[in-house]
Every structure is written in C-alpha cells, then in structure tokens.
Amino acid sequence: MTRPSDTVSAAATAPAASDFIRDIVAADVAAGKYERIVTRFPPEPNGYLHIGHAKSICLNFGIAREHGGQCNLRLDDTNPAKEDVEYVDSIQADVNWLIEGWADDRLGLKPKGKTPEAVPWRGRPDFHLAAVMPGAREAGTAPRADLEPFYASDYFDQLHEYAVRLIRNGKAYVCDLTPEQVDQTRGAPDRPGQDSPFRSRSVSENLDLFARMRAGEFPDGTRTLRARIDMASPNVWLRDPVLYRIRHVTHHHTGDRWCLYPMYDFAHCLSDYLEGITHSVCTLEFEVHRPLYDWILENLDLPRPRPRQFEFARLSLGYTVMSKRKLLQLVHERLVRGWDDPRLPTLSGLRRRGVTAAAIRHFCAAIGVTKFNSLTDVAVLEHAIREDLNRRALRRLAVLRPLRVVILNYPAGQVEQLDAVNNPEDPSAGRRRIPFGRELYIEQDDFMETPPPKYFRLRPGGEVRLKYAYIIRCDEVVRDAAGAPVELRCTADLDSKTGGATAGRKVKGTLHWVSAAQALDGEVRLYDRLFTVPEPDAAGDFQQHLNPHSLQVRTAKLEPSLGDADPRMRYQFERLGYFALDPDSQPGRPVFNRTITLRDTWAKEAARG
RNA sequence: UGCCCGAUGGUGUAACGGUAGCACAGCAGACUCUGGAUCUGUUUGUCAUGGUUCAAAUCCAUGUCGGGCAGCCA
C-alpha cells in the first residue's frame, strides 16, 4: 500500500538547512565538545501543538538528525493545575505524525515508569536517565508499548534532592512571604528589590521547613523555597526567584505523591541535565532566564558537562493566532469545532484539513531560524502545501456549484467510459475510467452570458472542451423565473474526443464536469482564513476579527470513483483545489475538506476588472 | 525612564571584512485537454550618523525604531 507520505518523499528532499543555532552546534561538534548531540522538545501538556511548535520540533529533531544524535520528547509537567492527559496524548500523536519517516529514528523515549538512576560520573555521584534509541515505532508497526516520553515530573525526587543540596550550601531558603508580599518586595525593573526577612534563616531551619512543606503541613501559598541570589540584580529573574511552591493538587502523572511542585526555571535546566541534553533550544522570551538556568546548574556543582540554552524567535503567521490561551479560548467558546478544526493552526487541525507532515516540514525549512520577531506571510505555508500536494494528489473531477448541461446530439441512455490520468506529475499513479453521458454538470462559474474580456470559458454560442471528452458549443440557455441560467443545451463535436479526428482543434477553455446519472453527492467543506486581518492579536479583542465566512459547506457532484476515497490519500479536484477525506464521512456520503485552492490567476485577472 | 535582545527588497531569510544571493509574493512572456503544473525574464533591499580599514551588511561608538523581562505560569 502506498501511503501519501511515501509517494514523493524522495522528490521532496529539503535543502540543507543552516541557521545560527545549527552553526553553534556544528562548531561544538567540530571542537569535539560532546560525544553525542542531544536536544529535546519539551512542551507543557496544557494545550494542543500548533505550527509554531512544528518550527521547534523541526529544529530540534533536525539538529539531532544532522548529527546522528537524539531528540527527547519531554512533557514539561510541573504545573498540575493546568495540565491534562488529553494533552499528553495529543502531543505524542502530533509529534509522531510530524516526524514520521523523517526523524522518527532520532526520537528519544524512555522505558515506561523509569526514573533517573544514581550513576556515578568519574567517581562523583550523579543522576542520569538515558533514552532508548530509537524510541519511535518500527515502520508500519504500533508504537512500542514499553516506552513513553520523558516527564519532568519523573524527576521530582532528584529535583527535591538538588533543592536540599542548594539549601545545605546556603543557596536557597524557605520564605514565608505571601505572594503579594513577594510581589511588593521584588522591586521594579529600574528599582532594586528588598531582601526577604527570611533570607538568612539557618540551614537547619530551612531544611526542617522544607521537609514539612513536602510533608503537607502548610497550605497552598504560605511558603516557598527561594534561591538566594541578589535582590538588587538588574535581571529580575535573579531576585531570589521562587524554586518550589506548595500546591495540594493531584498531578496527572504523579497522582497525589506531591504537594510541592518545582517552578519551570528550577525544573527545566535540571531536566535537561538529567537527560544529558547538550543544546537546550527555546524561544526568545526565555532569554532573560538564561542567567538563572546557568546559575542553578553552576551552584549545584554537577559533574557532567552542563547543557547550554539557546533562544530563537517563535513563529508568527499571518491571519491566525498562535497563543495557547487564544486557541484554548476559540475551542472552549466553541468558535471553532474543536482542537482539530481544520481552520486552526494546530497540527491536528492542519492534519485534518489535509496538510501533510512533509509540507509542514518544508515550510519550517523555508522560514529559517533567527532571533528576529517576524510575521511570516501565509503565502509561504500555502506554497509549501501546494508544492507537496501537486506531486502527490490524485486528480478527480468534481463540481462544487452544479449547472446542468444537456448534450443534444448525444444519445440518451448512452454511457461512455473515458480514460483519465490520475496524476500527470506521477505516471505511476495510473489511470482510471470516468463515465460520460448526455446530461452533465459543469461549474456555474464556468458559464457567463456576458463575459468580461479574456474570459475563455463557456458563453452562449461559444465552444469549450470538456476535459477528457468532447468539445461542446452552447446553443441555448434555459432560465428560471428570475432569469438565472438553470440548464445549458449544447452540441458536441463528436469527433473531438481525445484521440478523435478533430481532437487537435484548439479551444481556449477546458472545463471539468461530472456525468449527472452517475454523479455521487458529497459534502464539501470549504475553508478560508479564520481571521480577516493579518495580525488578529496585535491589539484589542482578536475575536472581533473572526472571519464569518471561514467555513462554507455545500453538496458537490463527485465523479463516482470518489465513492471509495481513501482517507490517507490526497485528491485534487481539477481546477478547484486539493481535498482530503474527513473522518465525518459516512458510507455513501463522503465528506471532503478543501485543504487549499489551486493558484488562481484568473481570479486575480477578474478582480482587476 | 533598569536590564537583555534584535534591525538586509512587499514578506521571510543568506552572505562569518572582499561581486548583496535565495525563497515566497508581484509583474511580463512561453507552453498547456487543469486559467493548475512547468519554463523564461523581471521590479524592489543592507535603520541613521560617525569611526576603524585598501575594503564594512559584517567590527566599534552614538542614536532611532521594534521585541522581551517585574507569575507561587511555561
């Protein structure tokens, strides 16, 4: 069986990517700094992955791929109040889908239930948790049931131990200030903060208090563990940041074992360290956290080489929103049909829409990686999608807005099976037969009574070719009460069929069509951009800019072969666009999503007037 | 107005002191039984001002503009 992802993978080889992060990695490799390059993709399971995450996945897995290294999938789950297993499941599915056949052999997972082990390093005590490589499924088989992603929450024991070590060294203290008081004493960016009155507690008191925090003696928000750094630092993240907070909440992965949870800054750098990450790549907003990342690692006196953090600009795409909060809002307020709504930039939405993983990967390669906050034109994504689909899609005939055509000189009841090419870009896709009869449907747009200049479709008295069939002439227009055309009566040049005597006659326009008698009705969902403005989240309420016409549903006339369309295949409805079968399809009633229209130079011409 | 980061055509990027290139978009044309695809050609750019240098998009200084940072979120 040929899967869509197999069809063109060879032809779709991406150019060798290069960017400032890859340059750093390459220099480190050249300097022999690491035995093996290890990156990681660390989403928090509090939402679905979107195309912005794809940029990070492609970068991290790409680096691993280019250096024969690995990329660990890690759930950064240190805040149980916002997280859920629904998200950990969707994240795994989306990552597997995106990297399949490309970097799945670079995916680092771990044995289910396994936590870091005490592994001495050069005689010094240390913790480590190695990945199983490759952690991906073998081609065509189910995911390995004995493996799972890494979880930051699997490191809670070691993290706790590191925290105790910091306390012992006088580098951390238990602070009894309320959140409001911490806020007031933090100072401002241009004004130093004040030391907490608990800053100079004795080591033994800190140890005792921290133990009791863990034991659940104190309610939420009453105490924190803070790093002792510098309340006057110009970098506010160095002003005795909170390392641990009390949360009496059940965690989706660790259950009720903990009521004390580490903050991102404490957990992240150490998770990287425990997994042996060499290059920890994140987005620009973490740049100011880097000194803290380094501080924690340095002050723990860890034996192995430390990971280093690098930051790049996150993706912004025109006419959509990317923030988790806004996506969550769209889903929860039912402004879209779910996380996998084909109008969303989520990976599950793009997948349902019919976009392939290869197209997304090529898009990510095309946009590059820099530290500049840019707004990427959707046209770049659209180009990547068309380029990919043009090569793999099977061509089919379908009519979205039917107009009846009767061929007066064609015998009633006669049916011909015409030979049609499945994919002119790929001869191996083969051919098929499509029925032709006296009564047909063509697209309403393909007929105009008084057409503008340069219109070369059907008009009264005009000629046009029906793809794979005959040249027809429009003799008569039948109208409804309102005067709108409801049927065209035409005459065919019966020698003009492909291969026939007059087949070579030059006729400017070629139309797609479907034979009325054999046509299959199918639901077609036509999508347009979700927002009407390029930057919906620039200012004010982004919901004001929702495009009311982002989804149009209609019943189309389909050529009969579409009755057994395959959800894994991609289709081009000729002259219309690319379509993919939706899971809502029922036997005998297919539902197609329009992934994207074809480039339409006539629309541009027509719009010019 | 403290600290950090950034700025190359319309958009996104490359050039690592030595000819400003690529992609997308645009425009013009060829071809076409998809106004698709393909092919050809083409318009448009180094934020500013100084400095270093034989030579600066690149190094330095100042300025301008943009982004980030004051969660017990990540």
XYZ file of C-alpha atoms (C1' of nucleotides) in Angstrom:
683
model
C 0.000 0.000 0.000
C 1.277 3.405 -0.902
C 0.744 5.959 1.785
C 0.644 9.639 0.965
C 3.785 10.202 2.960
C 5.698 7.700 0.860
C 4.725 8.877 -2.558
C 7.031 11.777 -3.041
C 9.448 11.685 -0.165
C 12.424 11.258 -2.465
C 11.458 14.163 -4.682
C 10.771 16.359 -1.690
C 14.261 16.398 -0.278
C 14.724 19.566 1.660
C 17.759 21.748 1.052
C 20.454 21.567 3.713
C 19.273 23.885 6.430
C 21.570 26.302 8.145
C 20.956 28.856 10.844
C 22.788 30.407 13.781
C 21.831 27.593 16.162
C 22.932 24.871 13.774
C 26.155 26.831 13.323
C 26.772 26.717 17.074
C 26.042 23.000 17.215
C 28.303 22.356 14.233
C 31.105 24.330 15.892
C 30.665 22.353 19.119
C 30.789 19.116 17.173
C 33.887 20.261 15.306
C 35.508 21.137 18.623
C 34.758 17.627 19.878
C 32.842 19.073 22.785
C 30.264 16.303 23.025
C 30.159 12.596 22.381
C 26.685 12.872 21.005
C 24.285 15.713 20.287
C 21.153 15.539 22.396
C 18.306 18.010 22.013
C 14.809 17.933 23.379
C 11.298 19.075 22.590
C 9.680 19.991 25.926
C 6.029 21.094 25.593
C 3.842 21.619 28.627
C 0.780 19.382 28.319
C -1.702 22.215 28.681
C -2.835 22.545 25.079
C -2.527 21.115 21.598
C 0.580 21.534 19.491
C 0.452 24.086 16.679
C 2.572 25.018 13.700
C 4.750 27.188 15.937
C 5.674 24.034 17.840
C 6.391 22.418 14.478
C 9.114 25.002 13.968
C 10.708 23.923 17.232
C 10.225 20.216 16.503
C 11.818 20.576 13.082
C 14.731 22.494 14.587
C 15.372 20.125 17.470
C 14.808 16.898 15.568
C 16.582 18.350 12.557
C 19.710 19.042 14.582
C 19.594 15.542 16.067
C 19.126 14.126 12.593
C 22.009 16.047 11.059
C 24.445 14.910 13.735
C 23.279 11.370 14.334
C 22.086 12.410 17.753
C 18.750 12.222 19.507
C 15.878 14.450 20.456
C 13.964 13.597 23.590
C 10.260 14.184 23.794
C 9.668 15.589 27.250
C 6.468 16.690 28.900
C 7.278 19.701 30.992
C 4.605 18.989 33.548
C 5.414 20.958 36.668
C 2.080 22.744 36.997
C -0.639 20.112 37.542
C -3.382 22.709 37.843
C -3.234 23.476 34.136
C -2.283 20.142 32.663
C -4.170 17.095 31.470
C -3.577 13.635 29.970
C -5.682 14.607 26.959
C -2.845 16.933 26.067
C -0.066 14.457 26.715
C -1.783 12.027 24.349
C -2.356 14.580 21.615
C 1.208 15.855 21.897
C 2.632 12.386 21.363
C 0.352 11.734 18.414
C 1.235 15.047 16.783
C 4.982 14.661 17.256
C 4.911 11.123 15.869
C 2.916 12.283 12.896
C 5.206 15.215 12.124
C 8.486 13.300 12.277
C 7.335 10.019 10.772
C 9.621 8.866 8.008
C 11.910 11.839 8.606
C 13.359 11.840 12.101
C 11.452 9.113 13.901
C 14.719 7.227 14.291
C 16.003 10.196 16.324
C 13.146 10.202 18.816
C 14.327 9.593 22.368
C 11.832 7.918 24.706
C 12.384 6.030 27.936
C 11.188 2.737 29.409
C 7.757 3.179 30.925
C 7.906 4.175 34.565
C 11.653 4.608 34.608
C 13.123 7.485 36.611
C 16.701 8.794 36.813
C 19.232 6.475 38.363
C 22.161 7.236 40.598
C 25.039 6.799 38.156
C 28.438 7.965 39.386
C 30.352 10.006 36.838
C 34.124 9.946 37.086
C 33.829 8.871 40.672
C 31.317 11.561 41.628
C 27.710 10.834 42.499
C 25.268 11.841 39.796
C 21.843 11.121 38.344
C 21.089 10.233 34.774
C 18.227 8.961 32.641
C 19.186 7.740 29.206
C 16.847 7.490 26.254
C 16.022 4.313 24.401
C 17.048 4.795 20.773
C 15.214 4.816 18.561
C 12.159 5.358 20.657
C 9.865 5.528 17.660
C 7.819 2.732 16.216
C 9.277 0.496 13.574
C 7.855 1.410 10.182
C 4.270 0.230 9.890
C 4.002 -1.146 13.410
C 2.263 0.097 16.506
C 4.149 2.380 18.889
C 6.214 0.442 21.385
C 4.040 -0.125 24.411
C 7.022 -0.424 26.733
C 8.237 3.123 26.057
C 6.942 6.537 26.979
C 8.084 10.142 26.708
C 10.193 11.761 29.367
C 8.270 13.624 32.049
C 9.727 16.411 34.158
C 7.512 15.005 36.907
C 9.539 11.802 36.828
C 12.423 13.866 38.177
C 10.634 15.213 41.244
C 12.707 13.034 43.612
C 16.024 14.137 42.137
C 14.866 17.719 41.849
C 13.941 17.638 45.507
C 17.359 16.297 46.351
C 19.021 19.056 44.348
C 16.912 21.592 46.216
C 18.075 20.177 49.521
C 21.647 20.432 48.294
C 21.103 24.090 47.480
C 19.714 24.673 50.981
C 22.692 22.921 52.560
C 25.039 25.151 50.596
C 23.195 28.229 51.723
C 21.965 28.905 48.195
C 18.260 28.557 48.908
C 15.874 29.366 51.756
C 12.298 28.876 52.784
C 10.401 32.131 52.590
C 7.158 32.764 54.483
C 6.146 35.815 52.483
C 2.727 35.745 50.821
C 2.554 36.061 47.030
C 1.529 39.689 47.463
C 4.475 40.412 49.716
C 6.891 38.753 47.336
C 5.442 40.937 44.647
C 5.904 44.103 46.684
C 9.477 43.319 47.673
C 10.637 42.324 44.206
C 11.161 45.948 43.249
C 10.788 47.007 39.624
C 12.992 46.692 36.558
C 14.552 50.044 37.356
C 14.392 49.713 41.144
C 16.078 47.034 43.291
C 14.018 44.739 45.481
C 14.324 44.205 49.201
C 15.633 41.161 50.953
C 13.056 38.839 52.409
C 13.107 38.822 56.223
C 13.512 35.043 55.961
C 16.549 35.248 53.739
C 19.055 34.477 56.482
C 17.359 31.561 58.125
C 19.738 28.860 59.301
C 20.375 25.851 57.135
C 18.815 23.559 59.700
C 15.671 25.649 59.963
C 15.389 25.758 56.172
C 15.856 22.007 55.978
C 13.188 21.440 58.596
C 10.709 23.805 56.992
C 11.299 22.385 53.509
C 10.719 18.872 54.833
C 7.467 19.986 56.404
C 6.408 21.710 53.191
C 6.869 18.419 51.446
C 5.014 16.596 54.188
C 1.975 18.729 53.535
C 1.956 20.653 56.793
C 1.329 24.019 55.155
C -1.499 25.259 52.984
C -1.032 26.500 49.400
C 0.723 29.815 49.071
C 2.023 30.057 52.616
C 5.668 29.246 51.920
C 8.066 28.885 49.038
C 11.597 27.778 48.515
C 13.618 30.611 47.022
C 17.084 30.793 45.547
C 19.388 33.178 47.400
C 20.884 35.229 44.606
C 20.597 39.007 44.508
C 17.540 41.145 45.211
C 19.227 44.085 43.523
C 20.060 42.323 40.270
C 19.113 44.270 37.159
C 17.731 40.978 35.871
C 14.538 40.466 37.842
C 14.735 36.713 37.382
C 17.790 36.718 39.622
C 15.967 38.434 42.517
C 15.652 35.352 44.693
C 13.308 33.516 42.338
C 10.838 31.004 43.705
C 12.038 27.445 43.149
C 9.209 25.484 44.773
C 5.611 26.294 45.635
C 3.013 24.395 47.616
C 0.079 23.023 45.614
C -2.252 20.472 47.117
C -3.330 19.279 43.688
C -3.456 15.853 42.075
C -0.939 15.560 39.269
C -1.914 13.759 36.053
C 1.296 11.744 36.092
C 2.390 11.506 39.736
C -1.023 11.442 41.371
C -1.012 12.605 44.997
C 2.600 11.854 45.768
C 3.497 15.520 45.890
C 2.027 18.713 47.259
C 5.186 20.612 46.435
C 5.957 21.405 42.814
C 9.098 22.883 41.247
C 8.922 26.005 39.138
C 9.876 25.983 35.469
C 13.270 27.579 35.996
C 14.343 25.033 38.559
C 12.917 22.010 36.777
C 13.907 22.811 33.239
C 17.648 23.206 33.455
C 17.911 20.172 35.713
C 15.675 18.063 33.484
C 17.997 18.955 30.634
C 20.949 17.965 32.768
C 19.446 14.661 33.899
C 18.767 13.633 30.323
C 22.197 14.674 29.144
C 20.875 17.375 26.833
C 23.688 19.229 25.079
C 21.769 22.043 23.423
C 18.592 23.325 25.027
C 16.786 25.336 22.392
C 13.877 27.546 23.377
C 12.119 30.723 22.334
C 13.228 34.306 22.860
C 11.146 35.079 25.929
C 13.400 32.753 27.929
C 16.489 34.738 27.082
C 16.325 36.659 30.361
C 16.007 33.355 32.189
C 19.297 32.052 30.851
C 21.400 33.514 33.699
C 19.127 31.678 36.140
C 19.348 28.487 34.100
C 23.116 28.714 34.351
C 23.109 29.803 37.993
C 21.189 26.752 39.162
C 23.399 24.355 37.269
C 26.583 26.073 38.424
C 25.611 26.220 42.061
C 24.782 22.548 42.243
C 28.325 21.599 41.352
C 27.277 18.929 38.887
C 29.896 16.562 37.494
C 28.810 16.082 33.879
C 29.068 18.745 31.165
C 26.204 21.169 31.530
C 23.570 21.802 28.870
C 23.523 25.212 27.275
C 20.442 27.206 26.389
C 19.919 28.970 23.042
C 16.980 31.070 22.011
C 15.262 31.712 18.690
C 12.212 33.723 17.609
C 8.890 31.936 17.730
C 6.761 31.710 14.613
C 4.065 34.260 13.889
C 1.851 33.543 10.912
C -0.463 35.984 9.222
C -4.250 35.754 9.616
C -4.148 33.374 12.559
C -3.393 33.240 16.268
C -0.783 31.061 17.861
C -1.004 31.646 21.587
C -2.243 28.713 23.617
C -4.546 30.965 25.553
C -6.293 32.193 22.434
C -6.503 28.786 20.847
C -7.967 27.445 24.078
C -10.485 30.255 24.035
C -11.548 29.542 20.459
C -12.059 25.882 21.337
C -13.790 26.384 24.683
C -16.077 29.113 23.444
C -16.976 26.891 20.509
C -15.913 29.466 17.965
C -14.398 26.503 16.143
C -15.410 22.854 16.222
C -12.548 21.571 18.368
C -8.789 21.438 18.636
C -8.650 19.695 15.268
C -10.850 22.194 13.467
C -9.274 22.499 10.011
C -9.237 26.279 10.296
C -6.892 26.192 13.285
C -3.085 26.291 13.008
C -2.925 23.277 15.339
C -1.119 20.251 13.990
C -4.271 18.199 14.432
C -6.273 20.844 12.584
C -3.809 21.053 9.712
C -3.711 17.260 9.530
C -7.491 17.013 9.385
C -7.517 19.695 6.742
C -5.310 17.506 4.588
C -1.949 19.182 5.039
C 0.815 16.586 5.095
C 3.642 16.380 7.593
C 6.124 16.761 4.731
C 4.529 20.057 3.706
C 4.853 21.404 7.234
C 8.459 20.299 7.419
C 9.257 22.044 4.159
C 7.538 25.140 5.391
C 9.670 25.093 8.531
C 12.805 24.696 6.443
C 11.748 27.631 4.271
C 11.171 30.149 7.061
C 14.551 29.745 8.716
C 15.556 30.332 12.324
C 16.690 33.720 13.647
C 16.322 35.978 16.652
C 14.178 38.457 14.773
C 10.478 38.667 15.628
C 8.912 38.417 12.213
C 5.496 37.842 10.758
C 5.566 35.088 8.187
C 3.293 35.502 5.193
C 0.714 32.677 4.983
C 1.590 32.510 1.303
C 4.784 30.705 2.299
C 2.781 27.993 4.057
C 0.321 27.839 1.195
C 3.148 27.451 -1.282
C 4.637 24.558 0.711
C 1.243 22.871 0.844
C 0.568 23.243 -2.888
C 4.049 22.112 -3.841
C 3.620 18.953 -1.796
C 0.051 18.221 -2.832
C 0.685 18.882 -6.512
C 3.098 15.989 -6.533
C 1.053 13.513 -4.564
C -2.615 14.284 -5.159
C -4.774 12.064 -7.350
C -6.746 14.140 -9.861
C -10.511 13.805 -9.775
C -13.440 15.642 -11.330
C -15.951 17.265 -9.018
C -18.385 20.136 -9.384
C -18.987 22.390 -6.412
C -21.809 24.546 -7.769
C -23.538 22.484 -10.436
C -25.096 23.831 -13.619
C -26.889 21.261 -15.744
C -25.711 20.702 -19.299
C -27.566 18.596 -21.870
C -25.705 17.425 -24.980
C -28.484 17.493 -27.556
C -26.698 15.350 -30.131
C -25.612 12.697 -27.658
C -27.904 9.658 -27.398
C -29.993 9.446 -24.223
C -29.079 6.444 -22.152
C -25.651 6.045 -23.728
C -22.739 5.903 -21.301
C -19.077 6.006 -22.316
C -16.185 5.234 -20.018
C -13.462 7.766 -20.705
C -9.828 7.269 -19.909
C -8.380 9.710 -17.397
C -4.964 10.286 -15.880
C -4.690 10.018 -12.105
C -1.692 12.282 -11.702
C 0.143 13.993 -14.536
C 3.045 14.578 -12.120
C 3.357 10.875 -11.389
C 2.704 8.336 -14.146
C 2.917 5.512 -11.616
C -0.351 6.742 -10.119
C -2.056 5.121 -13.131
C -5.302 5.852 -14.916
C -8.993 5.438 -14.326
C -12.300 5.465 -16.190
C -14.902 8.154 -15.794
C -18.443 7.890 -17.162
C -19.787 10.367 -19.722
C -23.423 10.746 -20.705
C -25.950 13.087 -22.285
C -26.562 15.021 -19.087
C -23.701 16.574 -17.159
C -22.892 19.126 -14.519
C -20.396 21.880 -15.016
C -19.383 24.633 -12.614
C -21.711 27.649 -12.546
C -18.644 29.885 -12.698
C -17.649 28.263 -15.971
C -20.532 29.850 -17.833
C -21.236 33.541 -18.318
C -23.838 35.105 -20.533
C -21.934 38.347 -20.956
C -18.368 37.571 -20.029
C -15.623 40.122 -19.467
C -12.643 40.267 -21.834
C -10.149 37.396 -21.558
C -12.823 35.046 -20.177
C -12.378 31.827 -22.068
C -14.883 29.507 -20.545
C -18.368 28.783 -21.872
C -20.648 31.502 -23.230
C -23.718 31.442 -25.461
C -22.581 30.332 -28.900
C -19.105 29.665 -27.573
C -17.051 26.498 -27.557
C -15.183 24.838 -24.796
C -13.530 21.473 -24.193
C -14.780 19.080 -21.571
C -11.701 17.508 -20.023
C -11.060 14.005 -21.412
C -14.268 14.292 -23.511
C -15.665 16.423 -26.304
C -15.653 19.994 -27.450
C -19.124 21.404 -26.920
C -20.908 24.513 -28.105
C -23.584 26.254 -26.078
C -26.703 26.609 -28.207
C -29.362 27.591 -25.734
C -29.714 28.842 -22.186
C -32.700 27.716 -20.109
C -33.574 30.130 -17.317
C -35.599 30.055 -14.124
C -38.304 32.565 -13.262
C -35.706 35.023 -12.068
C -33.789 34.756 -15.305
C -30.854 32.833 -13.892
C -29.465 30.054 -16.076
C -30.514 26.594 -14.879
C -29.579 24.476 -17.888
C -27.424 24.782 -20.967
C -28.330 22.991 -24.147
C -25.228 22.167 -26.085
C -23.985 20.350 -29.145
C -20.856 18.227 -29.040
C -18.303 17.790 -31.781
C -18.475 14.005 -31.638
C -15.122 13.590 -33.406
C -13.275 15.767 -30.933
C -12.834 13.251 -28.151
C -9.260 12.598 -27.113
C -7.736 10.606 -29.955
C -10.510 11.564 -32.359
C -10.353 13.263 -35.781
C -10.839 16.809 -34.523
C -9.268 16.275 -31.131
C -6.469 18.625 -32.048
C -8.757 21.584 -32.568
C -7.629 24.480 -30.480
C -10.250 25.561 -27.997
C -9.195 28.053 -25.391
C -11.013 26.729 -22.351
C -11.134 23.280 -20.787
C -13.764 22.593 -18.155
C -14.182 19.909 -15.534
C -17.535 18.155 -15.401
C -19.387 15.233 -13.838
C -21.893 12.932 -15.554
C -25.288 13.556 -13.955
C -26.539 9.970 -13.996
C -23.531 8.561 -12.150
C -22.675 11.586 -10.003
C -22.182 10.992 -6.327
C -23.313 13.591 -3.807
C -20.731 14.522 -1.229
C -20.387 17.156 1.426
C -17.585 19.559 0.780
C -16.218 21.902 3.419
C -14.536 24.979 2.045
C -12.230 26.805 4.401
C -10.954 30.317 4.332
C -8.632 32.099 6.751
C -10.013 32.217 10.286
C -9.360 35.935 10.683
C -9.850 38.897 8.414
C -6.701 40.744 9.414
C -3.016 39.742 9.214
C -2.398 40.290 12.922
C -5.588 39.444 14.795
C -3.829 39.546 18.148
C -1.980 42.804 17.527
C -4.277 44.876 19.735
C -7.704 44.658 21.287
C -10.068 41.740 21.064
C -8.888 39.231 18.498
C -12.346 37.712 18.291
C -13.621 40.841 16.580
C -11.599 39.863 13.568
C -13.018 36.359 13.136
C -13.910 35.703 9.522
C -17.631 34.866 9.408
C -17.077 33.047 6.121
C -14.194 30.858 7.235
C -16.306 27.744 6.661
C -18.729 27.111 3.829
C -20.455 23.780 3.465
C -22.036 22.606 0.242
C -23.102 19.471 -1.519
C -20.961 18.728 -4.517
C -21.352 16.407 -7.501
C -18.462 13.965 -7.487
C -17.174 11.552 -10.069
C -18.156 8.035 -8.931
C -14.616 6.850 -8.145
C -14.640 9.237 -5.201
C -17.069 6.858 -3.544
C -14.164 4.821 -2.279
C -11.805 7.640 -1.474
C -9.040 6.771 0.944
C -8.526 8.992 3.984
C -4.763 8.531 3.632
C -4.746 9.826 0.063
C -4.896 13.377 -1.169
C -7.047 14.488 -4.072
C -7.043 17.366 -6.462
C -10.483 18.246 -7.740
C -9.308 19.544 -11.090
C -9.293 23.300 -11.484
C -10.618 23.698 -7.926
C -8.130 22.694 -5.281
C -6.817 19.956 -3.059
C -9.165 17.920 -0.907
C -8.887 15.266 1.778
C -11.483 12.914 3.176
C -12.806 13.956 6.586
C -13.407 11.455 9.409
C -17.043 12.614 9.447
C -17.566 10.700 6.200
C -20.266 8.008 6.147
C -20.550 5.114 3.701
C -22.073 6.513 0.519
C -21.790 10.041 1.848
C -18.205 11.220 1.757
C -17.168 14.469 3.381
C -14.221 16.327 1.903
C -12.184 19.146 3.380
C -10.684 21.582 0.951
C -7.079 21.771 2.056
C -6.286 24.670 -0.240
C -7.386 26.091 -3.565
C -5.300 25.877 -6.691
C -3.416 29.013 -7.625
C -5.991 31.009 -9.488
C -4.564 33.552 -11.909
C -7.965 34.103 -13.469
C -9.404 35.216 -10.139
C -6.669 37.827 -9.991
C -7.348 38.898 -13.552
C -11.108 39.047 -12.936
C -10.642 41.029 -9.718
C -8.690 43.607 -11.697
C -11.847 44.250 -13.662
C 12.980 56.134 32.120
C 16.784 49.471 34.652
C 18.464 45.002 32.122
C 18.551 41.767 27.825
C 17.815 41.026 22.560
C 17.094 42.461 17.579
C 17.021 45.551 12.670
C 19.169 43.195 4.903
C 13.647 44.284 -1.184
C 6.465 43.919 -0.103
C 7.432 39.243 3.239
C 10.868 35.612 5.237
C 15.987 34.759 5.034
C 21.731 34.181 3.139
C 26.372 36.472 2.798
C 31.009 34.900 9.139
C 36.000 42.075 6.488
C 36.382 41.190 -0.242
C 30.742 40.831 -6.616
C 24.334 41.827 -1.636
C 22.178 35.902 -3.118
C 17.800 32.562 -2.324
C 12.566 31.592 -1.423
C 7.635 33.499 -1.269
C 4.748 37.369 -3.235
C 4.399 40.769 -7.597
C 4.949 41.822 -12.832
C 5.824 40.194 -18.125
C 6.092 36.169 -21.500
C 6.276 30.761 -23.323
C 3.714 26.240 -23.005
C -0.694 23.701 -21.573
C -7.108 18.935 -22.893
C -6.427 21.839 -15.139
C -6.504 29.992 -16.271
C -3.075 24.002 -12.329
C 1.926 22.348 -13.046
C 6.380 23.583 -15.736
C 9.821 27.042 -18.115
C 11.907 32.099 -19.194
C 12.619 37.028 -17.987
C 11.966 40.973 -14.407
C 10.859 45.336 -10.460
C 12.278 46.285 -5.420
C 16.915 45.982 -0.113
C 21.761 46.491 3.996
C 17.598 51.665 10.060
C 20.642 56.522 10.722
C 25.180 59.145 11.678
C 30.120 58.912 12.715
C 34.629 55.897 13.276
C 38.349 51.683 12.203
C 40.104 49.562 7.348
C 42.931 49.368 0.874
C 37.930 47.394 1.573
C 32.103 47.337 6.226
C 25.547 44.425 5.689
C 29.575 42.348 8.633
C 33.980 45.405 13.517
C 33.437 49.918 17.138
C 30.521 54.238 19.063
C 26.162 57.005 19.375
C 21.237 57.479 18.064
C 16.384 55.707 16.089
C 12.843 52.042 15.857
C 10.977 47.151 17.382
C 10.654 42.951 20.873
C 11.243 40.671 25.771
C 11.517 40.807 31.275
C 8.620 42.883 37.425
C 3.529 34.692 37.966
C 3.992 30.888 43.822
C 2.622 30.081 34.554
C 5.700 27.697 30.993
